[in-house]
Tab-separated table of C-alpha atoms in Angstrom:
chain	number	residue	atom	x	y	z
A	540	UNK	CA	52.946	7.327	112.112
A	541	UNK	CA	52.012	10.947	112.178
A	542	UNK	CA	48.785	11.679	110.244
A	543	UNK	CA	48.991	14.048	107.224
A	544	UNK	CA	47.379	17.376	107.804
A	545	UNK	CA	44.321	18.110	105.678
A	546	UNK	CA	45.974	21.094	104.061
A	547	UNK	CA	48.862	19.104	102.760
A	548	UNK	CA	46.590	16.362	101.558
A	549	UNK	CA	44.483	18.848	99.618
A	550	UNK	CA	47.595	20.426	98.171
A	551	UNK	CA	48.960	17.060	97.058
A	552	UNK	CA	45.691	16.161	95.360
A	553	UNK	CA	45.611	19.513	93.583
A	554	UNK	CA	49.139	18.906	92.287
A	555	UNK	CA	48.216	15.462	91.073
A	556	UNK	CA	45.109	16.682	89.167
A	557	UNK	CA	46.559	19.924	87.820
A	558	UNK	CA	47.022	20.130	83.923
A	559	UNK	CA	50.570	21.079	83.241
A	560	UNK	CA	50.192	21.147	79.346
A	561	UNK	CA	48.632	24.036	77.333
A	562	UNK	CA	44.856	24.354	77.427
A	563	UNK	CA	43.151	21.834	74.987
A	564	UNK	CA	40.352	24.213	73.860
A	565	UNK	CA	37.666	21.477	73.525
A	566	UNK	CA	34.899	23.945	72.715
A	567	UNK	CA	36.486	24.741	69.378
A	568	UNK	CA	36.640	21.072	68.459
A	569	UNK	CA	32.965	20.710	69.377
A	570	UNK	CA	32.037	23.635	67.134
A	571	UNK	CA	33.996	22.188	64.223
A	572	UNK	CA	32.252	18.843	64.635
A	573	UNK	CA	28.846	20.563	64.687
A	574	UNK	CA	29.680	22.483	61.518
A	575	UNK	CA	30.764	19.329	59.728
A	576	UNK	CA	27.472	17.576	60.658
A	577	UNK	CA	25.452	20.531	59.396
A	578	UNK	CA	27.320	20.541	56.074
A	579	UNK	CA	26.717	16.824	55.566
A	580	UNK	CA	23.000	17.257	56.234
A	581	UNK	CA	22.831	20.086	53.602
A	582	UNK	CA	24.401	17.894	50.927
A	583	UNK	CA	21.924	15.129	51.675
A	584	UNK	CA	19.069	17.689	51.323
A	585	UNK	CA	20.260	18.692	47.887
A	586	UNK	CA	20.457	15.069	46.723
A	587	UNK	CA	17.245	13.800	48.360
A	588	UNK	CA	14.115	15.929	47.691
A	589	UNK	CA	11.593	16.589	50.357
A	590	UNK	CA	8.080	15.116	50.443
A	591	UNK	CA	6.574	18.357	49.125
A	592	UNK	CA	8.846	18.353	46.097
A	593	UNK	CA	7.885	14.751	45.374
A	594	UNK	CA	4.181	15.612	45.563
A	595	UNK	CA	4.569	18.502	43.142
A	596	UNK	CA	6.404	16.283	40.668
A	597	UNK	CA	3.702	13.617	40.997
A	598	UNK	CA	0.953	16.157	40.268
A	599	UNK	CA	2.823	17.318	37.176
A	600	UNK	CA	3.159	13.742	35.900
A	601	UNK	CA	-0.557	13.101	36.438
A	602	UNK	CA	-1.484	16.297	34.580
A	603	UNK	CA	0.746	15.459	31.602
A	604	UNK	CA	-0.636	11.920	31.449
A	605	UNK	CA	-4.205	13.241	31.538
A	606	UNK	CA	-3.518	15.658	28.681
A	607	UNK	CA	-1.894	12.893	26.641
A	608	UNK	CA	-4.922	10.608	27.132
A	609	UNK	CA	-7.372	13.321	26.115
A	610	UNK	CA	-5.309	14.166	23.043
A	611	UNK	CA	-5.098	10.543	21.910
A	612	UNK	CA	-8.850	10.108	22.338
A	613	UNK	CA	-9.894	13.389	20.794
A	614	UNK	CA	-7.711	13.231	17.680
A	615	UNK	CA	-9.649	10.408	15.887
A	616	UNK	CA	-12.982	12.046	16.721
A	617	UNK	CA	-11.850	15.416	15.380
A	618	UNK	CA	-10.540	13.738	12.232
A	619	UNK	CA	-13.888	12.035	11.658
A	620	UNK	CA	-15.705	15.299	12.301
A	621	UNK	CA	-13.574	17.115	9.725
A	622	UNK	CA	-14.132	14.315	7.237
A	623	UNK	CA	-17.892	14.427	7.860
A	624	UNK	CA	-17.986	18.205	7.575
A	625	UNK	CA	-15.906	18.387	4.402
A	626	UNK	CA	-18.059	18.397	1.232
A	627	UNK	CA	-17.691	15.333	-0.913
A	628	UNK	CA	-19.447	14.008	-3.951
A	629	UNK	CA	-21.825	11.125	-3.788
A	630	UNK	CA	-20.298	7.996	-5.394
A	631	UNK	CA	-23.274	7.649	-7.738
A	632	UNK	CA	-22.964	11.299	-8.766
A	633	UNK	CA	-19.228	10.842	-9.310
A	634	UNK	CA	-19.821	7.721	-11.390
A	635	UNK	CA	-22.494	9.457	-13.455
A	636	UNK	CA	-20.199	12.454	-13.962
A	637	UNK	CA	-17.398	10.181	-15.200
A	638	UNK	CA	-19.837	8.392	-17.537
A	639	UNK	CA	-21.073	11.714	-18.898
A	640	UNK	CA	-17.527	12.929	-19.502
A	641	UNK	CA	-16.664	9.683	-21.255
A	642	UNK	CA	-19.753	9.910	-23.456
A	643	UNK	CA	-18.975	13.533	-24.353
A	644	UNK	CA	-15.397	12.569	-25.229
A	645	UNK	CA	-16.542	9.632	-27.327
A	646	UNK	CA	-19.554	11.205	-29.036
A	647	UNK	CA	-19.999	14.971	-29.392
A	648	UNK	CA	-23.427	16.559	-29.426
A	649	UNK	CA	-25.208	16.091	-32.736
A	650	UNK	CA	-26.867	19.191	-34.074
A	651	UNK	CA	-27.404	20.737	-37.487
A	652	UNK	CA	-24.239	22.781	-37.006
A	653	UNK	CA	-21.908	20.137	-35.592
A	654	UNK	CA	-20.966	16.668	-36.758
A	655	UNK	CA	-22.874	14.318	-39.061
A	656	UNK	CA	-24.632	10.993	-38.901
A	657	UNK	CA	-21.577	8.960	-39.868
A	658	UNK	CA	-19.475	10.505	-37.070
A	659	UNK	CA	-22.234	9.859	-34.562
A	660	UNK	CA	-22.535	6.268	-35.699
A	661	UNK	CA	-18.791	5.707	-35.302
A	662	UNK	CA	-18.781	7.253	-31.830
A	663	UNK	CA	-21.889	5.487	-30.548
A	664	UNK	CA	-21.458	2.894	-27.734
A	665	UNK	CA	-20.798	-0.749	-28.486
A	666	UNK	CA	-23.867	-2.349	-30.003
A	667	UNK	CA	-25.079	-5.763	-31.112
A	668	UNK	CA	-24.429	-7.025	-34.609
A	669	UNK	CA	-27.076	-6.667	-37.287
A	670	UNK	CA	-27.247	-10.418	-37.800
A	671	UNK	CA	-29.653	-10.663	-34.839
A	672	UNK	CA	-32.171	-8.304	-36.404
A	673	UNK	CA	-32.002	-8.979	-40.142
A	674	UNK	CA	-34.229	-11.843	-41.234
A	675	UNK	CA	-33.781	-13.883	-44.383
A	676	UNK	CA	-36.836	-12.297	-45.999
A	677	UNK	CA	-35.615	-8.819	-45.212
A	678	UNK	CA	-32.184	-9.464	-46.692
A	679	UNK	CA	-33.752	-10.965	-49.774
A	680	UNK	CA	-35.870	-7.876	-50.217
A	681	UNK	CA	-32.770	-5.725	-49.771
A	682	UNK	CA	-30.995	-7.726	-52.483
A	683	UNK	CA	-33.966	-7.126	-54.782
A	684	UNK	CA	-33.714	-3.403	-54.069
A	685	UNK	CA	-30.006	-3.512	-54.872
A	686	UNK	CA	-30.714	-5.352	-58.101
A	687	UNK	CA	-33.137	-2.600	-59.099
A	688	UNK	CA	-30.550	0.061	-58.328
A	689	UNK	CA	-27.945	-1.771	-60.444
A	690	UNK	CA	-29.604	-0.517	-63.583
A	691	UNK	CA	-27.650	2.255	-65.283
A	692	UNK	CA	-29.133	5.605	-64.242
A	693	UNK	CA	-29.929	8.298	-66.716
A	694	UNK	CA	-28.801	11.829	-66.063
A	695	UNK	CA	-31.261	14.034	-64.123
A	696	UNK	CA	-34.145	11.588	-63.483
A	697	UNK	CA	-32.500	8.746	-61.500
A	698	UNK	CA	-29.883	10.159	-59.151
A	699	UNK	CA	-28.073	7.733	-56.843
A	700	UNK	CA	-28.050	9.381	-53.390
A	701	UNK	CA	-26.928	7.892	-50.059
A	702	UNK	CA	-29.202	9.399	-47.416
A	703	UNK	CA	-28.373	9.646	-43.730
A	704	UNK	CA	-30.213	11.224	-40.824
A	705	UNK	CA	-29.577	11.773	-37.139
A	706	UNK	CA	-32.215	12.644	-34.575
A	707	UNK	CA	-31.801	13.144	-30.830
A	708	UNK	CA	-34.880	12.817	-28.635
A	709	UNK	CA	-35.733	13.497	-25.007
A	710	UNK	CA	-38.383	11.085	-23.718
A	711	UNK	CA	-40.060	10.612	-20.358
A	712	UNK	CA	-39.766	6.824	-20.732
A	713	UNK	CA	-36.552	6.008	-22.580
A	714	UNK	CA	-37.185	2.249	-22.691
A	715	UNK	CA	-40.655	2.625	-24.181
A	716	UNK	CA	-39.401	5.053	-26.842
A	717	UNK	CA	-36.502	2.705	-27.537
A	718	UNK	CA	-38.809	-0.260	-28.180
A	719	UNK	CA	-41.194	1.794	-30.325
A	720	UNK	CA	-38.317	3.088	-32.446
A	721	UNK	CA	-37.059	-0.450	-33.044
A	722	UNK	CA	-40.534	-1.476	-34.318
A	723	UNK	CA	-40.681	1.224	-37.006
A	724	UNK	CA	-38.821	-0.914	-39.536
A	725	UNK	CA	-40.577	-2.908	-42.259
A	726	UNK	CA	-38.887	-6.216	-42.977
A	727	UNK	CA	-41.028	-6.677	-46.053
A	728	UNK	CA	-39.161	-3.780	-47.652
A	729	UNK	CA	-35.744	-5.039	-46.594
A	730	UNK	CA	-35.425	-2.749	-43.576
A	731	UNK	CA	-33.661	-3.852	-40.397
A	732	UNK	CA	-32.081	-2.638	-37.168
A	733	UNK	CA	-28.347	-2.420	-37.720
A	734	UNK	CA	-27.216	-1.461	-34.215
A	735	UNK	CA	-28.853	-0.768	-30.887
A	736	UNK	CA	-27.802	-0.187	-27.275
A	737	UNK	CA	-29.657	0.588	-24.039
A	738	UNK	CA	-27.639	1.581	-20.954
A	739	UNK	CA	-28.125	3.221	-17.561
A	740	UNK	CA	-30.997	3.342	-15.096
A	741	UNK	CA	-33.436	6.028	-14.028
A	742	UNK	CA	-32.660	9.433	-15.460
A	743	UNK	CA	-29.270	8.123	-16.600
A	744	UNK	CA	-30.929	5.768	-19.102
A	745	UNK	CA	-29.931	6.341	-22.702
A	746	UNK	CA	-30.569	4.452	-25.944
A	747	UNK	CA	-28.864	4.438	-29.337
A	748	UNK	CA	-30.318	2.834	-32.445
A	749	UNK	CA	-29.171	2.659	-36.054
A	750	UNK	CA	-32.071	1.908	-38.405
A	751	UNK	CA	-31.734	0.962	-42.050
A	752	UNK	CA	-34.973	1.997	-43.788
A	753	UNK	CA	-35.992	2.318	-47.402
A	754	UNK	CA	-34.965	5.665	-48.845
A	755	UNK	CA	-38.539	6.359	-49.934
A	756	UNK	CA	-39.798	5.850	-46.347
A	757	UNK	CA	-37.202	8.109	-44.676
A	758	UNK	CA	-39.566	11.104	-44.190
A	759	UNK	CA	-42.256	8.804	-42.791
A	760	UNK	CA	-39.871	7.198	-40.305
A	761	UNK	CA	-38.550	10.588	-39.179
A	762	UNK	CA	-42.088	11.808	-38.566
A	763	UNK	CA	-42.807	8.731	-36.447
A	764	UNK	CA	-39.616	9.258	-34.457
A	765	UNK	CA	-40.533	12.884	-33.736
A	766	UNK	CA	-43.688	11.647	-32.048
A	767	UNK	CA	-41.719	9.558	-29.533
A	768	UNK	CA	-40.392	12.547	-27.574
A	769	UNK	CA	-39.063	16.061	-27.705
A	770	UNK	CA	-36.626	16.674	-30.573
A	771	UNK	CA	-33.390	18.151	-29.274
A	772	UNK	CA	-31.413	17.956	-32.496
A	773	UNK	CA	-32.003	16.692	-36.005
A	774	UNK	CA	-29.830	16.449	-39.067
A	775	UNK	CA	-30.221	14.955	-42.519
A	776	UNK	CA	-27.651	14.661	-45.279
A	777	UNK	CA	-27.361	13.162	-48.729
A	778	UNK	CA	-24.322	12.100	-50.738
A	779	UNK	CA	-24.680	11.952	-54.511
A	780	UNK	CA	-22.832	8.866	-55.799
A	781	UNK	CA	-24.239	8.898	-59.345
A	782	UNK	CA	-20.819	9.475	-60.868
A	783	UNK	CA	-19.320	6.599	-58.908
A	784	UNK	CA	-22.101	4.273	-60.041
A	785	UNK	CA	-21.661	5.284	-63.692
A	786	UNK	CA	-17.901	4.794	-63.460
A	787	UNK	CA	-18.254	1.400	-61.801
A	788	UNK	CA	-20.796	0.258	-64.361
A	789	UNK	CA	-18.556	1.315	-67.215
A	790	UNK	CA	-15.485	-0.401	-65.785
A	791	UNK	CA	-17.526	-3.495	-65.021
A	792	UNK	CA	-18.899	-3.744	-68.574
A	793	UNK	CA	-15.427	-3.242	-70.012
A	794	UNK	CA	-13.872	-5.952	-67.837
A	795	UNK	CA	-16.725	-8.321	-68.642
A	796	UNK	CA	-16.122	-7.749	-72.349
A	797	UNK	CA	-12.388	-8.406	-71.871
A	798	UNK	CA	-13.219	-11.587	-69.990
A	799	UNK	CA	-15.485	-12.758	-72.806
A	800	UNK	CA	-12.777	-12.124	-75.401
A	801	UNK	CA	-10.169	-13.975	-73.346
A	802	UNK	CA	-12.495	-16.956	-72.970
A	803	UNK	CA	-13.089	-17.050	-76.731
A	804	UNK	CA	-9.352	-16.812	-77.366
A	805	UNK	CA	-8.699	-19.648	-74.944
A	806	UNK	CA	-11.300	-21.814	-76.717
A	807	UNK	CA	-9.884	-21.084	-80.169
A	808	UNK	CA	-6.255	-21.829	-79.247
A	809	UNK	CA	-6.422	-25.185	-77.568
A	810	UNK	CA	-3.359	-26.350	-79.520
A	811	UNK	CA	-1.264	-23.316	-78.493
A	812	UNK	CA	1.964	-23.836	-76.484
A	813	UNK	CA	1.536	-24.526	-72.823
A	814	UNK	CA	3.304	-21.317	-71.813
A	815	UNK	CA	0.876	-19.175	-73.792
A	816	UNK	CA	-2.116	-21.037	-72.366
A	817	UNK	CA	-0.848	-20.492	-68.796
A	818	UNK	CA	-0.257	-16.781	-69.428
A	819	UNK	CA	-3.765	-16.518	-70.880
A	820	UNK	CA	-5.240	-18.220	-67.833
A	821	UNK	CA	-3.350	-15.864	-65.466
A	822	UNK	CA	-4.657	-12.858	-67.383
A	823	UNK	CA	-8.161	-14.275	-67.240
A	824	UNK	CA	-7.849	-14.769	-63.425
A	825	UNK	CA	-6.743	-11.144	-62.974
A	826	UNK	CA	-9.708	-9.900	-65.000
A	827	UNK	CA	-12.118	-12.105	-63.031
A	828	UNK	CA	-10.694	-10.779	-59.735
A	829	UNK	CA	-11.183	-7.193	-60.902
A	830	UNK	CA	-14.765	-7.957	-61.944
A	831	UNK	CA	-15.561	-9.412	-58.529
A	832	UNK	CA	-14.107	-6.373	-56.735
A	833	UNK	CA	-16.076	-3.953	-58.914
A	834	UNK	CA	-19.226	-5.998	-58.419
A	835	UNK	CA	-18.796	-5.893	-54.630
A	836	UNK	CA	-18.317	-2.118	-54.695
A	837	UNK	CA	-21.372	-1.691	-56.917
A	838	UNK	CA	-23.515	-3.835	-54.610
A	839	UNK	CA	-22.341	-1.972	-51.513
A	840	UNK	CA	-23.231	1.390	-53.045
A	841	UNK	CA	-26.538	-0.064	-54.171
A	842	UNK	CA	-27.376	-1.137	-50.621
A	843	UNK	CA	-26.430	2.288	-49.234
A	844	UNK	CA	-28.628	3.985	-51.833
A	845	UNK	CA	-31.571	1.641	-51.370
A	846	UNK	CA	-31.591	1.827	-47.544
A	847	UNK	CA	-31.127	5.125	-45.737
A	848	UNK	CA	-29.304	5.176	-42.384
A	849	UNK	CA	-31.090	6.724	-39.410
A	850	UNK	CA	-29.201	7.177	-36.120
A	851	UNK	CA	-31.592	7.634	-33.182
A	852	UNK	CA	-30.296	8.962	-29.839
A	853	UNK	CA	-32.777	8.858	-26.964
A	854	UNK	CA	-32.101	10.516	-23.602
A	855	UNK	CA	-34.226	11.056	-20.503
A	856	UNK	CA	-36.030	14.329	-20.070
A	857	UNK	CA	-34.646	16.856	-17.614
A	858	UNK	CA	-36.041	16.750	-14.108
A	859	UNK	CA	-39.000	19.128	-13.714
A	860	UNK	CA	-38.264	22.288	-11.773
A	861	UNK	CA	-39.742	22.171	-8.275
A	862	UNK	CA	-41.802	25.123	-7.076
A	863	UNK	CA	-40.315	27.222	-4.277
A	864	UNK	CA	-42.048	26.495	-0.938
A	865	UNK	CA	-43.910	29.259	0.948
A	866	UNK	CA	-42.649	30.943	4.096
A	867	UNK	CA	-44.728	28.635	6.329
A	868	UNK	CA	-43.434	25.456	4.680
A	869	UNK	CA	-39.921	26.844	4.767
A	870	UNK	CA	-40.235	27.623	8.493
A	871	UNK	CA	-41.514	24.130	9.303
A	872	UNK	CA	-38.802	22.573	7.172
A	873	UNK	CA	-36.111	24.634	8.927
A	874	UNK	CA	-37.480	23.631	12.361
A	875	UNK	CA	-37.528	19.962	11.356
A	876	UNK	CA	-33.970	20.137	10.038
A	877	UNK	CA	-32.784	21.900	13.215
A	878	UNK	CA	-34.479	19.250	15.389
A	879	UNK	CA	-32.864	16.443	13.422
A	880	UNK	CA	-29.472	18.172	13.597
A	881	UNK	CA	-29.831	18.601	17.394
A	882	UNK	CA	-30.692	14.919	17.826
A	883	UNK	CA	-27.679	13.985	15.745
A	884	UNK	CA	-25.426	16.194	17.877
A	885	UNK	CA	-26.834	14.587	21.045
A	886	UNK	CA	-26.309	11.109	19.631
A	887	UNK	CA	-22.773	11.999	18.564
A	888	UNK	CA	-22.033	13.413	22.040
A	889	UNK	CA	-23.309	10.288	23.818
A	890	UNK	CA	-21.380	8.071	21.408
A	891	UNK	CA	-18.248	10.129	21.938
A	892	UNK	CA	-18.540	9.982	25.747
A	893	UNK	CA	-19.093	6.237	25.572
A	894	UNK	CA	-16.044	5.875	23.348
A	895	UNK	CA	-14.038	8.040	25.706
A	896	UNK	CA	-15.104	6.010	28.751
A	897	UNK	CA	-14.701	2.537	27.297
A	898	UNK	CA	-11.790	3.138	24.959
A	899	UNK	CA	-9.712	4.884	27.657
A	900	UNK	CA	-10.534	2.465	30.508
A	901	UNK	CA	-6.888	1.499	30.980
A	902	UNK	CA	-5.771	5.114	31.088
A	903	UNK	CA	-8.554	6.056	33.477
A	904	UNK	CA	-7.477	3.236	35.810
A	905	UNK	CA	-3.882	4.437	35.678
A	906	UNK	CA	-4.920	8.007	36.422
A	907	UNK	CA	-7.075	6.875	39.348
A	908	UNK	CA	-4.156	4.927	40.795
A	909	UNK	CA	-1.869	7.920	40.555
A	910	UNK	CA	-4.469	10.170	42.178
A	911	UNK	CA	-4.932	7.739	45.079
A	912	UNK	CA	-1.182	7.613	45.649
A	913	UNK	CA	-1.029	11.415	45.519
A	914	UNK	CA	-3.859	11.856	48.028
A	915	UNK	CA	-2.301	9.378	50.450
A	916	UNK	CA	1.027	11.121	50.322
A	917	UNK	CA	-0.590	14.493	50.904
A	918	UNK	CA	-2.438	13.149	53.920
A	919	UNK	CA	0.727	11.506	55.247
A	920	UNK	CA	2.674	14.743	54.854
A	921	UNK	CA	-0.017	16.712	56.680
A	922	UNK	CA	-0.135	14.137	59.501
A	923	UNK	CA	3.638	14.252	59.887
A	924	UNK	CA	3.540	18.055	60.083
């Protein structure tokens, strides 16, 4: 077999390895694949933030949380500070002011130009009944005085006058003046304490007494009351009831005469028909009822005439005016007040810091955890760079 020449062999190999189709252009395909990979990596970047963006977001969250904690802790303290700084009335002062307003509404000031004793008596505070202070001897004497006043008065020389007086005092010791005023009565003359009341403490103490004294002793009792304190207001009045007494006495005598005649008629007509006897008895009962009513009115007026009514109002004296301190005392007082205020501010600051530290312990722990995480991430990012 004849060996193949090298030239032919090389030519045959070239023919076998030659590409007879159009050129494939692989470099373009490689470029397209590279572009597609780059596009996919860009989309992933937009969806997944970098480490730096995450750190910035974490810092923002920590800052917002810190501000929220400070706000929640500072708001109660500021509210208490505003409440402490706002002026408010002392509860005792408020209570005393309400009591004063109530007393003014219930009982106006008694002076010679306003009101009278009867109005003051009606508006006085609730008092005890007179049965506690009127003894049997005193009432008996009062009845004797009424019996004397039952006699028919003559015009001009025996006027029937109901006397009333009101006196308002200012005393340094209200209780002492109150007790002394209650002891001015004379039970031997039928006098007694009708009403009394003692209320309040300190400079808010006030006393109200209604004394029933003999009309002849009214000037003497008023003089004794003036010595118990400073007179702020005084009033005296008299009501002439002579005409009422004369009218009552006349009506009473007339009804008594009618009653006597009816009794005589009833005695003389025992054999009269039953109907007439019953009618006569009914008429007699009506006359007796009228006599009793007139007698009660006459006795009431007699008691009012025999015993004058004295309303005593005792209040505490006004607080004495304090002298103005000198410049040296004022300077020392201002320094002392400033020192006390500074100590209070220091105490409030320490208390506030303690409240902030203890009350926000959970939030402080959370903030510390977030800061640790943030620092670690920053260090890791720097190490990776």
